[in-house]
Amino acid sequence: MNRIALSGNPNIGKTTIFNALTGANQKVGNWPGVTVHRKEGNFTYRNQSYSIVDLPGSYSLGSYSEDEKIATDYILTGDADLILNVVDATNLERNLYLTMQLLEMEVPVVIALNMMDEAERYGLSIDIPQLECLLGVPVIPVIASKGKGLPDLVRTLAETLSLQDDDATDRPRCRQRRRGRMCTPATDENSVPIYEEDRLPHLSQMVVLCEQAGLTPSLWHAMEIYQGAMFPVPLEETPESLLEVRRTLAEDPTAYELAAIDTRYMRIHRVLSKCVIELHGRTAQLTDKIDAVVTHRYWGIPIFALTMLVVFQLTFALGQNLLGNTLDNWVSSFAATAGDALALTPLHPLLIGFLTDGLIAGIGTVLTFIPLIVILYLLLGFLEDIGYMARAAYVMDSFMRRIGLQGKTLISMIVGFGCNVPGVMSTRTLENRNDRMIAMMINPFMSCGAKIPVYGMLIGIFFPKVAGLMTFALYALGFVVAIVIAKLFSKTMFRGDSADFILELPPYRAPILKNVVRNMADNVLSFIKRATTIITVVIAMIYLLSVLPYGVEPYSAGSYLGRIGSFVAPLLAPMGNGNWQAAVGLVAGMPAKEGITATLSMIYAPGAGAGIQEALRTAFTPLSALSYLVMVLLYTPCVAVLSTVYTETKSAFWTIFMAVYTMLVGYGMAVLVFQIGRAWGLG
Amino acid sequence: MLETVLRHWDDAADWRALASRTGLTDAQLRNAVDDLLRLGYLQAERPSCGGGCAGCHLSSCEDMGLGRTLSLTEKGKHKSTAIQRLEKNE
């Protein structure tokens, strides 16, 4: 029974072809000595059985990875009578690299040119007969996912194997003659890949040397030597022409490694230039054109800013105005009904107060911002999935470099937009300590997801017509403050050279709805989890402080809560928030930022959150609300972030430093906003 | 192609500059970078935080859609310098 080995790059439809050929006739095991899966199956064609082995997917042959080693060893042992090389028609340059190596090995090869439909969509026109001639092996176009071309592939496999039995040396020409086609290039270009010698000195002598040393296939072994393999003969038997190569390799075994690989690519370019029209296709050109705009040196940042503005505007239009208000009505109705029902129970009034004013009103208010979060993360997930966020990171990275900051800091800043805890943790990727400290210290200025309910609440009440713009402005302000502080730190406390890196631009792709929805669902679930766990503890503490000492009027200035607030309030007067309730809101945000919304709801509108909007309109002016939002954006991060900073720096000093300096920056900016606004007559 | 990428790595500030200096398309540069990673001349990091966090909007830190950060390894730095030196001598 003839044995066929299936070889190709990962994720190009190799398994689809294997399954289509073998159906249920498969055996799964492991390759000897390793845990890599080995799949083997059978198929029958014209009463002849064929065995097919699925080799591990790899980009090349050699010994750089376990998968490569397995595939290489298997092919070199000669167990397979023929190699079925699956090639992705949309990325011929990359895929033909493995083909070149197979041809060096002088093994019989049939190429299945998969994803032909995608290639056509990309605007690639491949002259398949010409490709067959240039490579000297049969090339069968297939669309494995639709089963197209597979009957022709099976027929070709059977014919090639039978021809091989007849005359192993005349395989390619036989095939061309049989098909009635003529090869246009010189026939010596067929069958064996011919490499230029300008990069690999004396390659032909090296091939002869391998042949004489009994190393076959000789071209494969010669190329291996240039890639660092041992010389096959002792020094005294080395031909004079190869002595220099030998000396160079002895000094540096990698001296010709890249040249050998580049030589194969040069051959691939020569082949493709003769048989592929529109090599880089319309889609690729379109990608380049889009990138030229969205990653433009000057336009890139305004385009990103505009994109985010649209995201926030849509978030408020759909999430807050359309869905949020409906949910708000439902929560209010539920709270009122639950309050009435609880009033009829024999429960202690303090417990009823905790349930209605605390849990239902506090958590309920936080949960009414779920639609906002749903829409925001759906939109951000979409931008992530199509590859735009990578472009955004890229343009911001270029900007950071231009102003002399470490671009990698940007990654932790973007992570910080979700939550500052992973934002701080992601600074681990910065090798330089000073860069890392800067990245860590500025991360709390990135507006995390927990602050969204506060924005939704105050912006929704005071700036409903420009809600998207206001949210965008807050995010932008956080970013600008972070950049200024980073620059300041890099010139003072944390000076030093930064490590260089290049941020990859991944290809654009069509968004996958499942990914976008799953991303959004994860965020919403984690938001609900926080709202029902950490916030419950905060609410319980706030409620307890609001009803103590025993007998005091709940939520009055005489309660412990009121006394704490009254102590802090005078400090907040310069930022226009000199009332104890606003101060308590900020204190409640120290353990977790969601606590601010819940607390404001409890203390401004006790009684299941009813009338919160009216209460806040009375307590704040638009200007004092704005300064309050700036404070929330910039002031001391939550306890979880501080604890992470301590864990990462192992320093109480830097942890306290972060808590104090962010408080001062937040306070200073809030005062600045209020005083400037008042000077302009906005107060 | 691979040697050209290493030759221009230090001069190019970013991905597009590297593509422009090497004369490669995005797809070709991506292929070259993958090869250099596999061969140990470059190292890549995916933006990651190493752990989840409630409230974090990232469902998976493995794929934030941000692309990888790429830098030269010691082997890559050595090779890049050698290529530049060779070019100067020629």
CSV table of C-alpha atoms in Angstrom, one decimal, chain A residues 300-533:
chain,number,residue,atom,x,y,z
A,300,GLY,CA,-3.5,59.2,12.8
A,301,ILE,CA,-4.2,60.7,16.2
A,302,PRO,CA,-7.1,63.0,15.1
A,303,ILE,CA,-8.7,60.0,13.4
A,304,PHE,CA,-8.3,57.9,16.6
A,305,ALA,CA,-9.8,60.8,18.7
A,306,LEU,CA,-12.7,61.1,16.3
A,307,THR,CA,-13.3,57.3,16.4
A,308,MET,CA,-13.4,57.4,20.2
A,309,LEU,CA,-15.7,60.4,20.2
A,310,VAL,CA,-18.1,58.5,17.9
A,311,VAL,CA,-17.8,55.5,20.2
A,312,PHE,CA,-18.7,57.5,23.3
A,313,GLN,CA,-21.5,59.4,21.5
A,314,LEU,CA,-23.1,56.1,20.4
A,315,THR,CA,-22.6,54.7,23.9
A,316,PHE,CA,-24.6,57.5,25.4
A,317,ALA,CA,-27.2,57.7,22.6
A,318,LEU,CA,-27.9,54.0,22.6
A,319,GLY,CA,-26.8,52.8,26.1
A,320,GLN,CA,-27.9,55.6,28.2
A,321,ASN,CA,-30.8,57.4,26.5
A,322,LEU,CA,-32.4,54.5,24.8
A,323,LEU,CA,-31.8,51.5,27.1
A,324,GLY,CA,-30.5,53.0,30.3
A,325,ASN,CA,-33.6,55.1,31.0
A,326,THR,CA,-35.9,52.1,30.4
A,327,LEU,CA,-33.8,50.1,32.9
A,328,ASP,CA,-33.8,53.0,35.3
A,329,ASN,CA,-37.6,53.0,35.2
A,330,TRP,CA,-37.8,49.3,35.9
A,331,VAL,CA,-35.3,49.5,38.8
A,332,SER,CA,-37.2,52.5,40.3
A,333,SER,CA,-40.5,50.6,40.0
A,334,PHE,CA,-39.0,47.5,41.5
A,335,ALA,CA,-37.4,49.5,44.3
A,336,ALA,CA,-40.7,51.2,45.1
A,337,THR,CA,-42.6,47.9,45.2
A,338,ALA,CA,-40.0,46.2,47.2
A,339,GLY,CA,-39.9,49.2,49.6
A,340,ASP,CA,-43.7,49.0,50.1
A,341,ALA,CA,-43.5,45.3,50.6
A,342,LEU,CA,-40.7,45.4,53.2
A,343,ALA,CA,-42.6,48.2,55.1
A,344,LEU,CA,-45.3,45.6,55.8
A,345,THR,CA,-42.9,43.1,57.3
A,346,PRO,CA,-42.0,42.9,61.0
A,347,LEU,CA,-38.3,43.6,60.2
A,348,HIS,CA,-36.4,46.2,62.2
A,349,PRO,CA,-36.6,49.7,60.5
A,350,LEU,CA,-32.8,49.8,60.4
A,351,LEU,CA,-32.7,46.6,58.4
A,352,ILE,CA,-35.5,47.7,56.1
A,353,GLY,CA,-33.6,51.0,55.6
A,354,PHE,CA,-30.4,49.0,54.8
A,355,LEU,CA,-32.3,46.9,52.2
A,356,THR,CA,-34.2,49.7,50.6
A,357,ASP,CA,-31.8,52.7,50.8
A,358,GLY,CA,-28.7,50.7,50.7
A,359,LEU,CA,-28.8,47.5,48.7
A,360,ILE,CA,-31.8,48.2,46.4
A,361,ALA,CA,-31.1,51.9,45.8
A,362,GLY,CA,-27.3,51.6,45.8
A,363,ILE,CA,-26.8,48.5,43.8
A,364,GLY,CA,-29.8,49.3,41.6
A,365,THR,CA,-28.4,52.6,40.6
A,366,VAL,CA,-25.0,51.1,39.7
A,367,LEU,CA,-26.8,48.4,37.7
A,368,THR,CA,-28.8,50.9,35.6
A,369,PHE,CA,-25.5,51.7,33.9
A,370,ILE,CA,-25.3,48.2,32.4
A,371,PRO,CA,-26.7,49.2,29.0
A,372,LEU,CA,-23.9,51.9,28.8
A,373,ILE,CA,-21.3,49.3,29.5
A,374,VAL,CA,-22.9,46.8,27.0
A,375,ILE,CA,-22.8,49.3,24.2
A,376,LEU,CA,-19.3,50.7,25.0
A,377,TYR,CA,-17.7,47.3,25.1
A,378,LEU,CA,-19.5,46.1,22.1
A,379,LEU,CA,-18.1,49.0,20.1
A,380,LEU,CA,-14.6,48.7,21.6
A,381,GLY,CA,-14.7,44.9,21.0
A,382,PHE,CA,-15.6,45.6,17.4
A,383,LEU,CA,-12.7,47.9,17.0
A,384,GLU,CA,-10.4,45.4,18.6
A,385,ASP,CA,-11.6,42.6,16.5
A,386,ILE,CA,-11.1,44.3,13.1
A,387,GLY,CA,-7.6,45.3,14.1
A,388,TYR,CA,-8.2,49.0,14.5
A,389,MET,CA,-7.1,49.2,18.2
A,390,ALA,CA,-3.7,47.9,17.0
A,391,ARG,CA,-3.5,50.9,14.7
A,392,ALA,CA,-4.5,53.2,17.5
A,393,ALA,CA,-1.8,51.8,19.7
A,394,TYR,CA,0.6,52.2,16.9
A,395,VAL,CA,-0.1,55.9,16.3
A,396,MET,CA,0.0,56.6,20.0
A,397,ASP,CA,3.3,54.7,20.3
A,398,SER,CA,4.8,56.9,17.5
A,399,PHE,CA,3.6,60.0,19.3
A,400,MET,CA,5.0,58.8,22.6
A,401,ARG,CA,8.4,58.2,21.0
A,402,ARG,CA,8.3,61.6,19.3
A,403,ILE,CA,8.0,63.3,22.7
A,404,GLY,CA,10.7,61.1,24.1
A,405,LEU,CA,8.7,58.5,26.1
A,406,GLN,CA,8.9,54.8,26.1
A,407,GLY,CA,6.3,53.5,23.6
A,408,LYS,CA,5.7,50.3,25.5
A,409,THR,CA,4.2,52.4,28.4
A,410,LEU,CA,1.3,52.8,26.1
A,411,ILE,CA,0.4,49.1,26.3
A,412,SER,CA,-0.1,49.3,30.0
A,413,MET,CA,-2.0,52.6,29.6
A,414,ILE,CA,-4.5,50.9,27.2
A,415,VAL,CA,-4.8,47.9,29.6
A,416,GLY,CA,-5.5,50.5,32.3
A,417,PHE,CA,-8.6,51.8,30.4
A,418,GLY,CA,-10.2,48.5,31.4
A,419,CYS,CA,-8.9,48.3,34.9
A,420,ASN,CA,-5.8,49.8,36.5
A,421,VAL,CA,-4.9,46.5,38.3
A,422,PRO,CA,-4.0,44.6,35.1
A,423,GLY,CA,-2.7,48.0,33.8
A,424,VAL,CA,-0.1,48.1,36.6
A,425,MET,CA,0.6,44.4,36.3
A,426,SER,CA,1.2,44.7,32.5
A,427,THR,CA,4.2,47.1,33.2
A,428,ARG,CA,6.1,43.9,33.9
A,429,THR,CA,6.9,43.8,30.2
A,430,LEU,CA,9.1,46.8,30.5
A,431,GLU,CA,12.7,45.8,31.0
A,432,ASN,CA,14.0,49.1,32.3
A,433,ARG,CA,13.1,49.8,36.0
A,434,ASN,CA,12.7,53.5,35.4
A,435,ASP,CA,10.4,53.0,32.5
A,436,ARG,CA,8.4,50.5,34.6
A,437,MET,CA,8.1,52.9,37.5
A,438,ILE,CA,6.8,55.7,35.2
A,439,ALA,CA,4.3,53.4,33.5
A,440,MET,CA,3.1,52.2,36.9
A,441,MET,CA,2.8,55.7,38.4
A,442,ILE,CA,0.7,57.1,35.6
A,443,ASN,CA,-1.6,54.2,35.1
A,444,PRO,CA,-4.3,55.4,37.6
A,445,PHE,CA,-4.9,58.4,35.3
A,446,MET,CA,-6.3,56.0,32.7
A,447,SER,CA,-10.0,56.1,33.2
A,448,CYS,CA,-11.0,52.6,34.3
A,449,GLY,CA,-14.4,50.9,33.6
A,450,ALA,CA,-15.5,51.3,37.3
A,451,LYS,CA,-15.7,55.1,36.8
A,452,ILE,CA,-18.2,54.8,33.9
A,453,PRO,CA,-21.3,54.8,36.2
A,454,VAL,CA,-20.1,58.1,37.8
A,455,TYR,CA,-19.7,59.6,34.3
A,456,GLY,CA,-23.0,58.2,33.2
A,457,MET,CA,-24.8,59.7,36.3
A,458,LEU,CA,-23.4,63.2,36.3
A,459,ILE,CA,-22.9,63.7,32.6
A,460,GLY,CA,-26.4,62.3,32.0
A,461,ILE,CA,-27.8,64.9,34.3
A,462,PHE,CA,-25.7,68.0,33.6
A,463,PHE,CA,-24.4,67.6,30.1
A,464,PRO,CA,-26.9,65.3,28.3
A,465,LYS,CA,-26.6,67.0,24.9
A,466,VAL,CA,-22.8,66.6,24.8
A,467,ALA,CA,-22.5,63.4,26.8
A,468,GLY,CA,-20.2,61.7,24.3
A,469,LEU,CA,-18.0,64.7,24.0
A,470,MET,CA,-17.7,65.1,27.7
A,471,THR,CA,-16.9,61.4,28.3
A,472,PHE,CA,-14.3,61.6,25.5
A,473,ALA,CA,-12.9,64.8,27.1
A,474,LEU,CA,-12.5,63.0,30.4
A,475,TYR,CA,-10.7,60.1,28.9
A,476,ALA,CA,-8.5,62.4,26.9
A,477,LEU,CA,-7.7,64.5,30.0
A,478,GLY,CA,-6.6,61.4,31.9
A,479,PHE,CA,-4.3,60.6,29.0
A,480,VAL,CA,-2.8,64.1,28.7
A,481,VAL,CA,-2.2,64.3,32.4
A,482,ALA,CA,-0.5,60.9,32.3
A,483,ILE,CA,1.7,62.0,29.4
A,484,VAL,CA,2.7,65.2,31.2
A,485,ILE,CA,3.5,63.5,34.5
A,486,ALA,CA,5.4,60.7,32.6
A,487,LYS,CA,7.5,63.3,30.9
A,488,LEU,CA,8.1,65.1,34.2
A,489,PHE,CA,9.1,61.8,35.9
A,490,SER,CA,11.4,60.9,33.0
A,491,LYS,CA,13.3,64.2,33.4
A,492,THR,CA,13.5,64.0,37.2
A,493,MET,CA,13.0,60.9,39.3
A,494,PHE,CA,13.2,58.1,36.7
A,495,ARG,CA,15.8,59.1,34.2
A,496,GLY,CA,17.5,56.6,31.9
A,497,ASP,CA,17.6,55.0,28.4
A,498,SER,CA,14.7,53.1,27.1
A,499,ALA,CA,14.7,49.7,25.4
A,500,ASP,CA,13.7,49.8,21.7
A,501,PHE,CA,10.9,47.8,20.3
A,502,ILE,CA,8.6,47.8,17.3
A,503,LEU,CA,4.8,47.4,17.6
A,504,GLU,CA,3.5,45.0,15.0
A,505,LEU,CA,0.6,45.9,12.8
A,506,PRO,CA,-1.5,42.8,12.6
A,507,PRO,CA,-3.7,42.3,9.4
A,508,TYR,CA,-7.2,43.7,9.3
A,509,ARG,CA,-9.9,41.0,9.6
A,510,ALA,CA,-13.6,40.7,9.4
A,511,PRO,CA,-15.1,41.0,12.9
A,512,ILE,CA,-16.3,37.8,14.4
A,513,LEU,CA,-19.6,38.5,16.2
A,514,LYS,CA,-19.1,35.6,18.7
A,515,ASN,CA,-15.8,37.2,19.8
A,516,VAL,CA,-17.3,40.7,20.1
A,517,VAL,CA,-20.3,39.5,22.1
A,518,ARG,CA,-18.2,37.2,24.3
A,519,ASN,CA,-15.9,40.1,25.1
A,520,MET,CA,-18.9,42.3,26.0
A,521,ALA,CA,-20.6,39.6,28.1
A,522,ASP,CA,-17.3,39.0,30.1
A,523,ASN,CA,-17.2,42.7,30.9
A,524,VAL,CA,-20.8,43.0,31.9
A,525,LEU,CA,-20.7,39.9,34.1
A,526,SER,CA,-17.5,41.1,35.8
A,527,PHE,CA,-19.2,44.5,36.3
A,528,ILE,CA,-22.3,42.8,37.9
A,529,LYS,CA,-20.0,40.7,40.0
A,530,ARG,CA,-18.3,43.7,41.4
A,531,ALA,CA,-21.6,45.5,41.9
A,532,THR,CA,-23.0,42.7,43.9
A,533,THR,CA,-19.9,41.8,46.0
